[in-house]
Amino acid sequence: MGDLIFDDGFRANVGIVIFNKNRKVFFAKRKYQSGWQFPQGGILLGESPKKAMYRELNEETGLGEKNIEVTYISDCWYEYRLPKRNIRKQTNGITVIGQRQKWFLLKFNDNPSLINLSSSSQQEFDSWKWVQPETTIKQVINFKRNVYEKVINEFTPFIR
């Protein structure tokens, strides 16, 4: 099954902010790269955003529904454009120009040893840390920064 691509070239995507009892958020380093980000991933055709979130959560962190509590879902879809060097044509000929994301805020009350970055055959991250939410805005790659700022501003009242 392929990714859901909107008519305007944006790929449907979910973003995931996980916070712990200390009100810090999970932040992961991309494998073989220096960039840090929240877990995220595409929504497949016919898949709901919530189902995509659980799939991506498991693929990227090894966590499942029993390890987290959905605390809040973004009011709107946020989007960012990809830099020209990252724009690619899909196998179906559609050019993806960016990501349109529904964001989920998840409370993690379990043991951090359950976090497993290599639970999927296509490991995306090689390390992770708990950070203050506002730290993510400064450390994420530039073209995602505006979305991170909006998401953190929307989610901060619910991180408690």
Tab-separated table of N, CA and C in Angstrom:
chain	number	residue	atom	x	y	z
A	1	MET	N	0.837	-1.174	0.000
A	1	MET	CA	0.000	0.000	0.000
A	1	MET	C	0.887	1.244	0.000
A	2	GLY	N	0.524	2.251	-0.771
A	2	GLY	CA	1.339	3.443	-0.882
A	2	GLY	C	0.939	4.530	0.095
A	3	ASP	N	1.766	5.571	0.119
A	3	ASP	CA	1.502	6.723	0.975
A	3	ASP	C	0.342	7.540	0.436
A	4	LEU	N	-0.368	8.187	1.336
A	4	LEU	CA	-1.423	9.115	0.969
A	4	LEU	C	-0.764	10.442	0.599
A	5	ILE	N	-0.960	10.874	-0.641
A	5	ILE	CA	-0.408	12.145	-1.120
A	5	ILE	C	-1.585	13.042	-1.492
A	6	PHE	N	-1.608	14.252	-0.936
A	6	PHE	CA	-2.657	15.205	-1.280
A	6	PHE	C	-2.435	15.729	-2.697
A	7	ASP	N	-3.498	16.241	-3.310
A	7	ASP	CA	-3.427	16.740	-4.689
A	7	ASP	C	-2.388	17.842	-4.875
A	8	ASP	N	-2.099	18.595	-3.817
A	8	ASP	CA	-1.133	19.695	-3.938
A	8	ASP	C	0.312	19.246	-3.711
A	9	GLY	N	0.548	17.928	-3.603
A	9	GLY	CA	1.910	17.415	-3.503
A	9	GLY	C	2.433	17.207	-2.095
A	10	PHE	N	1.612	17.459	-1.085
A	10	PHE	CA	2.045	17.219	0.288
A	10	PHE	C	1.698	15.784	0.686
A	11	ARG	N	2.649	15.126	1.336
A	11	ARG	CA	2.467	13.749	1.812
A	11	ARG	C	1.798	13.796	3.180
A	12	ALA	N	0.740	13.011	3.362
A	12	ALA	CA	0.067	12.920	4.662
A	12	ALA	C	0.984	12.208	5.648
A	13	ASN	N	1.066	12.740	6.850
A	13	ASN	CA	2.081	12.315	7.789
A	13	ASN	C	1.556	12.496	9.209
A	14	VAL	N	2.094	11.724	10.143
A	14	VAL	CA	1.815	11.948	11.561
A	14	VAL	C	3.119	12.305	12.261
A	15	GLY	N	3.020	13.188	13.240
A	15	GLY	CA	4.140	13.536	14.103
A	15	GLY	C	3.776	13.143	15.526
A	16	ILE	N	4.780	12.722	16.287
A	16	ILE	CA	4.529	12.177	17.623
A	16	ILE	C	5.432	12.861	18.649
A	17	VAL	N	4.812	13.481	19.658
A	17	VAL	CA	5.543	14.052	20.787
A	17	VAL	C	5.215	13.186	21.999
A	18	ILE	N	6.248	12.575	22.575
A	18	ILE	CA	6.090	11.716	23.752
A	18	ILE	C	6.689	12.462	24.941
A	19	PHE	N	5.928	12.587	26.031
A	19	PHE	CA	6.495	13.238	27.216
A	19	PHE	C	6.432	12.298	28.417
A	20	ASN	N	7.356	12.552	29.366
A	20	ASN	CA	7.438	11.697	30.552
A	20	ASN	C	6.929	12.435	31.790
A	21	LYS	N	7.022	11.790	32.945
A	21	LYS	CA	6.509	12.374	34.191
A	21	LYS	C	7.248	13.647	34.595
A	22	ASN	N	8.456	13.845	34.070
A	22	ASN	CA	9.237	15.055	34.357
A	22	ASN	C	8.959	16.174	33.357
A	23	ARG	N	7.951	15.975	32.510
A	23	ARG	CA	7.542	16.952	31.488
A	23	ARG	C	8.634	17.208	30.450
A	24	LYS	N	9.471	16.198	30.233
A	24	LYS	CA	10.462	16.270	29.160
A	24	LYS	C	9.954	15.438	27.996
A	25	VAL	N	10.456	15.756	26.800
A	25	VAL	CA	9.974	15.072	25.602
A	25	VAL	C	11.064	14.202	24.988
A	26	PHE	N	10.616	13.133	24.360
A	26	PHE	CA	11.492	12.187	23.669
A	26	PHE	C	11.982	12.842	22.380
A	27	PHE	N	13.315	12.823	22.176
A	27	PHE	CA	13.920	13.423	20.986
A	27	PHE	C	14.977	12.449	20.485
A	28	ALA	N	14.943	12.146	19.196
A	28	ALA	CA	15.799	11.082	18.664
A	28	ALA	C	16.695	11.583	17.539
A	29	LYS	N	17.893	10.976	17.453
A	29	LYS	CA	18.859	11.330	16.403
A	29	LYS	C	18.698	10.377	15.232
A	30	ARG	N	18.609	10.965	14.050
A	30	ARG	CA	18.455	10.157	12.840
A	30	ARG	C	19.705	9.315	12.598
A	31	LYS	N	19.493	8.068	12.240
A	31	LYS	CA	20.595	7.135	12.003
A	31	LYS	C	21.468	7.644	10.859
A	32	TYR	N	22.774	7.588	11.050
A	32	TYR	CA	23.788	8.007	10.071
A	32	TYR	C	23.737	9.502	9.755
A	33	GLN	N	23.058	10.281	10.589
A	33	GLN	CA	22.974	11.725	10.371
A	33	GLN	C	23.174	12.429	11.700
A	34	SER	N	23.256	13.747	11.653
A	34	SER	CA	23.431	14.503	12.890
A	34	SER	C	22.129	15.137	13.368
A	35	GLY	N	21.055	15.012	12.584
A	35	GLY	CA	19.795	15.674	12.908
A	35	GLY	C	18.976	14.963	13.974
A	36	TRP	N	18.307	15.761	14.791
A	36	TRP	CA	17.427	15.267	15.841
A	36	TRP	C	15.988	15.634	15.490
A	37	GLN	N	15.044	14.763	15.854
A	37	GLN	CA	13.644	15.048	15.559
A	37	GLN	C	12.722	14.174	16.401
A	38	PHE	N	11.423	14.492	16.334
A	38	PHE	CA	10.390	13.647	16.920
A	38	PHE	C	10.107	12.494	15.960
A	39	PRO	N	9.582	11.388	16.464
A	39	PRO	CA	9.131	10.332	15.558
A	39	PRO	C	8.040	10.876	14.626
A	40	GLN	N	8.065	10.439	13.392
A	40	GLN	CA	7.051	10.841	12.425
A	40	GLN	C	7.036	9.828	11.296
A	41	GLY	N	5.979	9.855	10.501
A	41	GLY	CA	5.942	8.951	9.362
A	41	GLY	C	4.673	9.100	8.558
A	42	GLY	N	4.707	8.559	7.362
A	42	GLY	CA	3.615	8.699	6.418
A	42	GLY	C	2.367	7.924	6.796
A	43	ILE	N	1.248	8.456	6.335
A	43	ILE	CA	-0.042	7.784	6.475
A	43	ILE	C	-0.280	7.011	5.185
A	44	LEU	N	-0.582	5.743	5.312
A	44	LEU	CA	-0.827	4.909	4.139
A	44	LEU	C	-2.243	5.133	3.617
A	45	LEU	N	-2.437	4.882	2.338
A	45	LEU	CA	-3.778	4.968	1.753
A	45	LEU	C	-4.735	4.090	2.546
A	46	GLY	N	-5.874	4.625	2.933
A	46	GLY	CA	-6.869	3.869	3.683
A	46	GLY	C	-6.614	3.775	5.175
A	47	GLU	N	-5.544	4.380	5.658
A	47	GLU	CA	-5.177	4.306	7.076
A	47	GLU	C	-5.602	5.598	7.770
A	48	SER	N	-6.130	5.501	8.973
A	48	SER	CA	-6.474	6.698	9.745
A	48	SER	C	-5.202	7.290	10.347
A	49	PRO	N	-5.202	8.598	10.648
A	49	PRO	CA	-4.031	9.178	11.312
A	49	PRO	C	-3.685	8.471	12.623
A	50	LYS	N	-4.688	8.101	13.401
A	50	LYS	CA	-4.413	7.442	14.686
A	50	LYS	C	-3.765	6.075	14.474
A	51	LYS	N	-4.249	5.323	13.504
A	51	LYS	CA	-3.648	4.014	13.213
A	51	LYS	C	-2.210	4.193	12.723
A	52	ALA	N	-1.974	5.204	11.885
A	52	ALA	CA	-0.618	5.494	11.403
A	52	ALA	C	0.292	5.872	12.568
A	53	MET	N	-0.241	6.637	13.525
A	53	MET	CA	0.553	7.040	14.686
A	53	MET	C	1.004	5.810	15.467
A	54	TYR	N	0.089	4.872	15.726
A	54	TYR	CA	0.470	3.666	16.473
A	54	TYR	C	1.485	2.828	15.695
A	55	ARG	N	1.324	2.738	14.392
A	55	ARG	CA	2.271	1.974	13.567
A	55	ARG	C	3.651	2.621	13.625
A	56	GLU	N	3.701	3.941	13.407
A	56	GLU	CA	4.987	4.651	13.435
A	56	GLU	C	5.615	4.615	14.823
A	57	LEU	N	4.808	4.769	15.864
A	57	LEU	CA	5.312	4.699	17.239
A	57	LEU	C	6.025	3.375	17.465
A	58	ASN	N	5.406	2.287	17.038
A	58	ASN	CA	6.002	0.969	17.222
A	58	ASN	C	7.248	0.790	16.364
A	59	GLU	N	7.184	1.213	15.100
A	59	GLU	CA	8.332	1.055	14.202
A	59	GLU	C	9.548	1.842	14.682
A	60	GLU	N	9.329	3.047	15.216
A	60	GLU	CA	10.452	3.933	15.531
A	60	GLU	C	10.908	3.879	16.977
A	61	THR	N	10.033	3.419	17.904
A	61	THR	CA	10.417	3.397	19.319
A	61	THR	C	10.222	2.034	19.978
A	62	GLY	N	9.536	1.121	19.305
A	62	GLY	CA	9.232	-0.172	19.905
A	62	GLY	C	8.083	-0.126	20.897
A	63	LEU	N	7.497	1.052	21.112
A	63	LEU	CA	6.404	1.197	22.068
A	63	LEU	C	5.067	0.894	21.408
A	64	GLY	N	4.094	0.532	22.244
A	64	GLY	CA	2.759	0.242	21.750
A	64	GLY	C	1.709	0.968	22.559
A	65	GLU	N	0.477	0.691	22.232
A	65	GLU	CA	-0.666	1.362	22.854
A	65	GLU	C	-0.665	1.215	24.374
A	66	LYS	N	-0.188	0.075	24.880
A	66	LYS	CA	-0.203	-0.166	26.329
A	66	LYS	C	0.846	0.666	27.075
A	67	ASN	N	1.825	1.224	26.360
A	67	ASN	CA	2.901	1.988	27.001
A	67	ASN	C	2.621	3.481	27.088
A	68	ILE	N	1.595	3.944	26.388
A	68	ILE	CA	1.361	5.389	26.299
A	68	ILE	C	-0.115	5.713	26.502
A	69	GLU	N	-0.370	6.996	26.693
A	69	GLU	CA	-1.741	7.510	26.766
A	69	GLU	C	-1.822	8.689	25.799
A	70	VAL	N	-2.780	8.662	24.882
A	70	VAL	CA	-2.966	9.793	23.967
A	70	VAL	C	-3.582	10.923	24.784
A	71	THR	N	-2.816	12.008	24.931
A	71	THR	CA	-3.232	13.131	25.757
A	71	THR	C	-3.916	14.218	24.942
A	72	TYR	N	-3.452	14.406	23.709
A	72	TYR	CA	-3.972	15.511	22.895
A	72	TYR	C	-3.628	15.243	21.433
A	73	ILE	N	-4.479	15.726	20.539
A	73	ILE	CA	-4.241	15.645	19.094
A	73	ILE	C	-4.343	17.057	18.543
A	74	SER	N	-3.415	17.441	17.686
A	74	SER	CA	-3.382	18.811	17.162
A	74	SER	C	-4.715	19.199	16.536
A	75	ASP	N	-5.072	20.461	16.720
A	75	ASP	CA	-6.323	20.984	16.168
A	75	ASP	C	-6.312	21.008	14.648
A	76	CYS	N	-5.144	21.228	14.082
A	76	CYS	CA	-5.055	21.367	12.628
A	76	CYS	C	-3.931	20.485	12.092
A	77	TRP	N	-3.816	20.483	10.782
A	77	TRP	CA	-2.697	19.817	10.113
A	77	TRP	C	-1.622	20.877	9.905
A	78	TYR	N	-0.399	20.557	10.290
A	78	TYR	CA	0.734	21.460	10.066
A	78	TYR	C	1.496	20.970	8.845
A	79	GLU	N	2.120	21.887	8.149
A	79	GLU	CA	2.871	21.448	6.968
A	79	GLU	C	4.184	22.200	6.832
A	80	TYR	N	5.129	21.526	6.197
A	80	TYR	CA	6.388	22.166	5.827
A	80	TYR	C	6.766	21.708	4.433
A	81	ARG	N	7.453	22.594	3.738
A	81	ARG	CA	7.968	22.271	2.406
A	81	ARG	C	9.361	21.689	2.552
A	82	LEU	N	9.663	20.743	1.708
A	82	LEU	CA	11.000	20.162	1.679
A	82	LEU	C	11.935	21.076	0.900
A	83	PRO	N	13.209	21.124	1.276
A	83	PRO	CA	14.185	21.844	0.449
A	83	PRO	C	14.249	21.174	-0.929
A	84	LYS	N	14.604	21.933	-1.938
A	84	LYS	CA	14.649	21.394	-3.312
A	84	LYS	C	15.451	20.101	-3.405
A	85	ARG	N	16.549	20.007	-2.669
A	85	ARG	CA	17.407	18.815	-2.739
A	85	ARG	C	16.706	17.563	-2.211
A	86	ASN	N	15.647	17.727	-1.413
A	86	ASN	CA	14.925	16.590	-0.833
A	86	ASN	C	13.641	16.239	-1.587
A	87	ILE	N	13.275	17.027	-2.572
A	87	ILE	CA	12.047	16.757	-3.323
A	87	ILE	C	12.297	15.580	-4.248
A	88	ARG	N	11.379	14.626	-4.212
A	88	ARG	CA	11.557	13.419	-5.022
A	88	ARG	C	10.238	13.015	-5.663
A	89	LYS	N	10.368	12.356	-6.769
A	89	LYS	CA	9.198	11.829	-7.464
A	89	LYS	C	8.945	10.412	-6.957
A	90	GLN	N	7.697	10.123	-6.614
A	90	GLN	CA	7.306	8.789	-6.164
A	90	GLN	C	7.297	7.834	-7.358
A	91	THR	N	7.241	6.559	-7.077
A	91	THR	CA	7.202	5.560	-8.151
A	91	THR	C	5.951	5.712	-9.015
A	92	ASN	N	4.903	6.321	-8.448
A	92	ASN	CA	3.675	6.530	-9.218
A	92	ASN	C	3.708	7.832	-10.021
A	93	GLY	N	4.859	8.514	-10.001
A	93	GLY	CA	5.028	9.731	-10.787
A	93	GLY	C	4.643	11.018	-10.080
A	94	ILE	N	4.085	10.925	-8.881
A	94	ILE	CA	3.695	12.123	-8.131
A	94	ILE	C	4.926	12.701	-7.435
A	95	THR	N	5.085	14.009	-7.526
A	95	THR	CA	6.192	14.685	-6.855
A	95	THR	C	5.732	15.159	-5.480
A	96	VAL	N	6.449	14.744	-4.442
A	96	VAL	CA	6.141	15.153	-3.071
A	96	VAL	C	6.961	16.396	-2.754
A	97	ILE	N	6.264	17.494	-2.411
A	97	ILE	CA	6.950	18.764	-2.143
A	97	ILE	C	7.082	19.061	-0.656
A	98	GLY	N	6.414	18.267	0.181
A	98	GLY	CA	6.480	18.512	1.618
A	98	GLY	C	5.627	17.523	2.382
A	99	GLN	N	5.481	17.795	3.668
A	99	GLN	CA	4.709	16.929	4.558
A	99	GLN	C	3.570	17.750	5.162
A	100	ARG	N	2.391	17.163	5.228
A	100	ARG	CA	1.248	17.737	5.950
A	100	ARG	C	0.964	16.778	7.096
A	101	GLN	N	1.103	17.303	8.329
A	101	GLN	CA	1.142	16.428	9.499
A	101	GLN	C	0.030	16.671	10.513
A	102	LYS	N	-0.520	15.579	11.009
A	102	LYS	CA	-1.400	15.586	12.179
A	102	LYS	C	-0.508	15.150	13.338
A	103	TRP	N	-0.487	15.952	14.408
A	103	TRP	CA	0.414	15.685	15.529
A	103	TRP	C	-0.336	15.103	16.726
A	104	PHE	N	0.339	14.177	17.413
A	104	PHE	CA	-0.209	13.495	18.585
A	104	PHE	C	0.714	13.729	19.776
A	105	LEU	N	0.121	14.037	20.932
A	105	LEU	CA	0.861	14.174	22.183
A	105	LEU	C	0.569	12.938	23.027
A	106	LEU	N	1.626	12.232	23.400
A	106	LEU	CA	1.498	10.974	24.135
A	106	LEU	C	2.208	11.060	25.476
A	107	LYS	N	1.539	10.607	26.527
A	107	LYS	CA	2.156	10.541	27.847
A	107	LYS	C	2.740	9.146	28.033
A	108	PHE	N	4.007	9.109	28.440
A	108	PHE	CA	4.723	7.851	28.652
A	108	PHE	C	4.920	7.658	30.149
A	109	ASN	N	4.320	6.621	30.703
A	109	ASN	CA	4.425	6.343	32.141
A	109	ASN	C	5.133	5.036	32.424
A	110	ASP	N	5.816	4.508	31.435
A	110	ASP	CA	6.407	3.179	31.556
A	110	ASP	C	7.915	3.284	31.777
A	111	ASN	N	8.581	2.156	31.773
A	111	ASN	CA	10.023	2.092	31.973
A	111	ASN	C	10.748	2.475	30.679
A	112	PRO	N	11.663	3.464	30.727
A	112	PRO	CA	12.390	3.873	29.518
A	112	PRO	C	13.178	2.743	28.856
A	113	SER	N	13.472	1.672	29.601
A	113	SER	CA	14.207	0.551	28.998
A	113	SER	C	13.372	-0.153	27.925
A	114	LEU	N	12.072	0.113	27.888
A	114	LEU	CA	11.200	-0.476	26.863
A	114	LEU	C	11.369	0.197	25.498
A	115	ILE	N	11.976	1.378	25.492
A	115	ILE	CA	12.192	2.078	24.225
A	115	ILE	C	13.259	1.327	23.445
A	116	ASN	N	12.902	0.917	22.238
A	116	ASN	CA	13.779	0.095	21.404
A	116	ASN	C	13.831	0.689	20.003
A	117	LEU	N	14.918	1.379	19.700
A	117	LEU	CA	15.049	2.048	18.403
A	117	LEU	C	15.275	1.079	17.254
A	118	SER	N	15.612	-0.163	17.561
A	118	SER	CA	15.880	-1.134	16.491
A	118	SER	C	14.789	-2.199	16.398
A	119	SER	N	13.573	-1.828	16.781
A	119	SER	CA	12.470	-2.799	16.730
A	119	SER	C	11.981	-3.044	15.309
A	120	SER	N	12.351	-2.164	14.388
A	120	SER	CA	11.942	-2.306	12.985
A	120	SER	C	13.148	-2.683	12.135
A	121	SER	N	12.894	-3.337	11.022
A	121	SER	CA	13.992	-3.697	10.112
A	121	SER	C	14.583	-2.464	9.433
A	122	GLN	N	13.835	-1.361	9.440
A	122	GLN	CA	14.328	-0.113	8.850
A	122	GLN	C	14.507	0.927	9.949
A	123	GLN	N	15.503	0.711	10.793
A	123	GLN	CA	15.761	1.587	11.931
A	123	GLN	C	16.024	3.014	11.462
A	124	GLU	N	15.297	3.979	12.043
A	124	GLU	CA	15.440	5.378	11.638
A	124	GLU	C	16.305	6.194	12.583
A	125	PHE	N	16.383	5.777	13.861
A	125	PHE	CA	17.126	6.529	14.865
A	125	PHE	C	18.211	5.653	15.476
A	126	ASP	N	19.311	6.304	15.930
A	126	ASP	CA	20.351	5.519	16.599
A	126	ASP	C	20.595	5.942	18.042
A	127	SER	N	19.969	7.033	18.489
A	127	SER	CA	20.036	7.408	19.902
A	127	SER	C	18.865	8.330	20.227
A	128	TRP	N	18.625	8.488	21.514
A	128	TRP	CA	17.521	9.344	21.934
A	128	TRP	C	17.839	9.938	23.293
A	129	LYS	N	17.058	10.960	23.663
A	129	LYS	CA	17.231	11.624	24.954
A	129	LYS	C	15.912	12.297	25.342
A	130	TRP	N	15.777	12.605	26.642
A	130	TRP	CA	14.660	13.409	27.129
A	130	TRP	C	15.147	14.850	27.202
A	131	VAL	N	14.383	15.779	26.651
A	131	VAL	CA	14.778	17.192	26.641
A	131	VAL	C	13.575	18.070	26.990
A	132	GLN	N	13.878	19.319	27.348
A	132	GLN	CA	12.813	20.299	27.527
A	132	GLN	C	12.136	20.523	26.174
A	133	PRO	N	10.816	20.675	26.135
A	133	PRO	CA	10.129	20.836	24.850
A	133	PRO	C	10.709	21.931	23.956
A	134	GLU	N	11.039	23.071	24.528
A	134	GLU	CA	11.540	24.193	23.716
A	134	GLU	C	12.920	23.912	23.105
A	135	THR	N	13.668	22.981	23.679
A	135	THR	CA	14.975	22.600	23.130
A	135	THR	C	14.832	22.025	21.728
A	136	THR	N	13.735	21.334	21.478
A	136	THR	CA	13.536	20.693	20.176
A	136	THR	C	13.466	21.709	19.041
A	137	ILE	N	12.929	22.880	19.331
A	137	ILE	CA	12.790	23.924	18.299
A	137	ILE	C	14.164	24.359	17.811
A	138	LYS	N	15.111	24.461	18.727
A	138	LYS	CA	16.464	24.908	18.366
A	138	LYS	C	17.271	23.806	17.693
A	139	GLN	N	16.979	22.545	18.017
A	139	GLN	CA	17.823	21.450	17.539
A	139	GLN	C	17.316	20.737	16.292
A	140	VAL	N	16.070	20.971	15.905
A	140	VAL	CA	15.542	20.297	14.716
A	140	VAL	C	16.100	20.969	13.460
A	141	ILE	N	16.129	20.227	12.356
A	141	ILE	CA	16.598	20.769	11.085
A	141	ILE	C	15.765	22.000	10.711
A	142	ASN	N	16.404	22.962	10.082
A	142	ASN	CA	15.820	24.275	9.840
A	142	ASN	C	14.444	24.246	9.171
A	143	PHE	N	14.253	23.413	8.150
A	143	PHE	CA	12.989	23.474	7.411
A	143	PHE	C	11.794	22.921	8.192
A	144	LYS	N	12.048	22.269	9.339
A	144	LYS	CA	10.959	21.785	10.199
A	144	LYS	C	10.716	22.707	11.397
A	145	ARG	N	11.572	23.688	11.579
A	145	ARG	CA	11.558	24.508	12.794
A	145	ARG	C	10.226	25.220	13.037
A	146	ASN	N	9.644	25.797	12.004
A	146	ASN	CA	8.390	26.534	12.160
A	146	ASN	C	7.267	25.615	12.655
A	147	VAL	N	7.189	24.408	12.111
A	147	VAL	CA	6.178	23.439	12.562
A	147	VAL	C	6.430	23.055	14.016
A	148	TYR	N	7.678	22.791	14.377
A	148	TYR	CA	7.987	22.403	15.755
A	148	TYR	C	7.584	23.508	16.730
A	149	GLU	N	7.841	24.741	16.358
A	149	GLU	CA	7.479	25.861	17.226
A	149	GLU	C	5.958	25.902	17.437
A	150	LYS	N	5.200	25.735	16.373
A	150	LYS	CA	3.735	25.757	16.485
A	150	LYS	C	3.220	24.572	17.296
A	151	VAL	N	3.773	23.395	17.054
A	151	VAL	CA	3.332	22.194	17.773
A	151	VAL	C	3.656	22.316	19.262
A	152	ILE	N	4.865	22.737	19.590
A	152	ILE	CA	5.246	22.885	21.005
A	152	ILE	C	4.359	23.928	21.677
A	153	ASN	N	4.079	25.029	20.994
A	153	ASN	CA	3.193	26.044	21.572
A	153	ASN	C	1.790	25.491	21.815
A	154	GLU	N	1.285	24.689	20.885
A	154	GLU	CA	-0.048	24.106	21.056
A	154	GLU	C	-0.060	23.047	22.157
A	155	PHE	N	1.002	22.244	22.261
A	155	PHE	CA	1.024	21.110	23.188
A	155	PHE	C	1.445	21.461	24.618
A	156	THR	N	2.227	22.525	24.800
A	156	THR	CA	2.792	22.836	26.122
A	156	THR	C	1.756	22.847	27.248
A	157	PRO	N	0.566	23.435	27.067
A	157	PRO	CA	-0.403	23.409	28.183
A	157	PRO	C	-0.841	22.000	28.598
A	158	PHE	N	-0.636	21.020	27.731
A	158	PHE	CA	-1.087	19.657	28.009
A	158	PHE	C	0.044	18.742	28.487
A	159	ILE	N	1.267	19.265	28.523
A	159	ILE	CA	2.417	18.486	29.005
A	159	ILE	C	2.522	18.718	30.509
A	160	ARG	N	1.903	17.815	31.269
A	160	ARG	CA	1.908	17.967	32.732
A	160	ARG	C	1.844	16.623	33.418
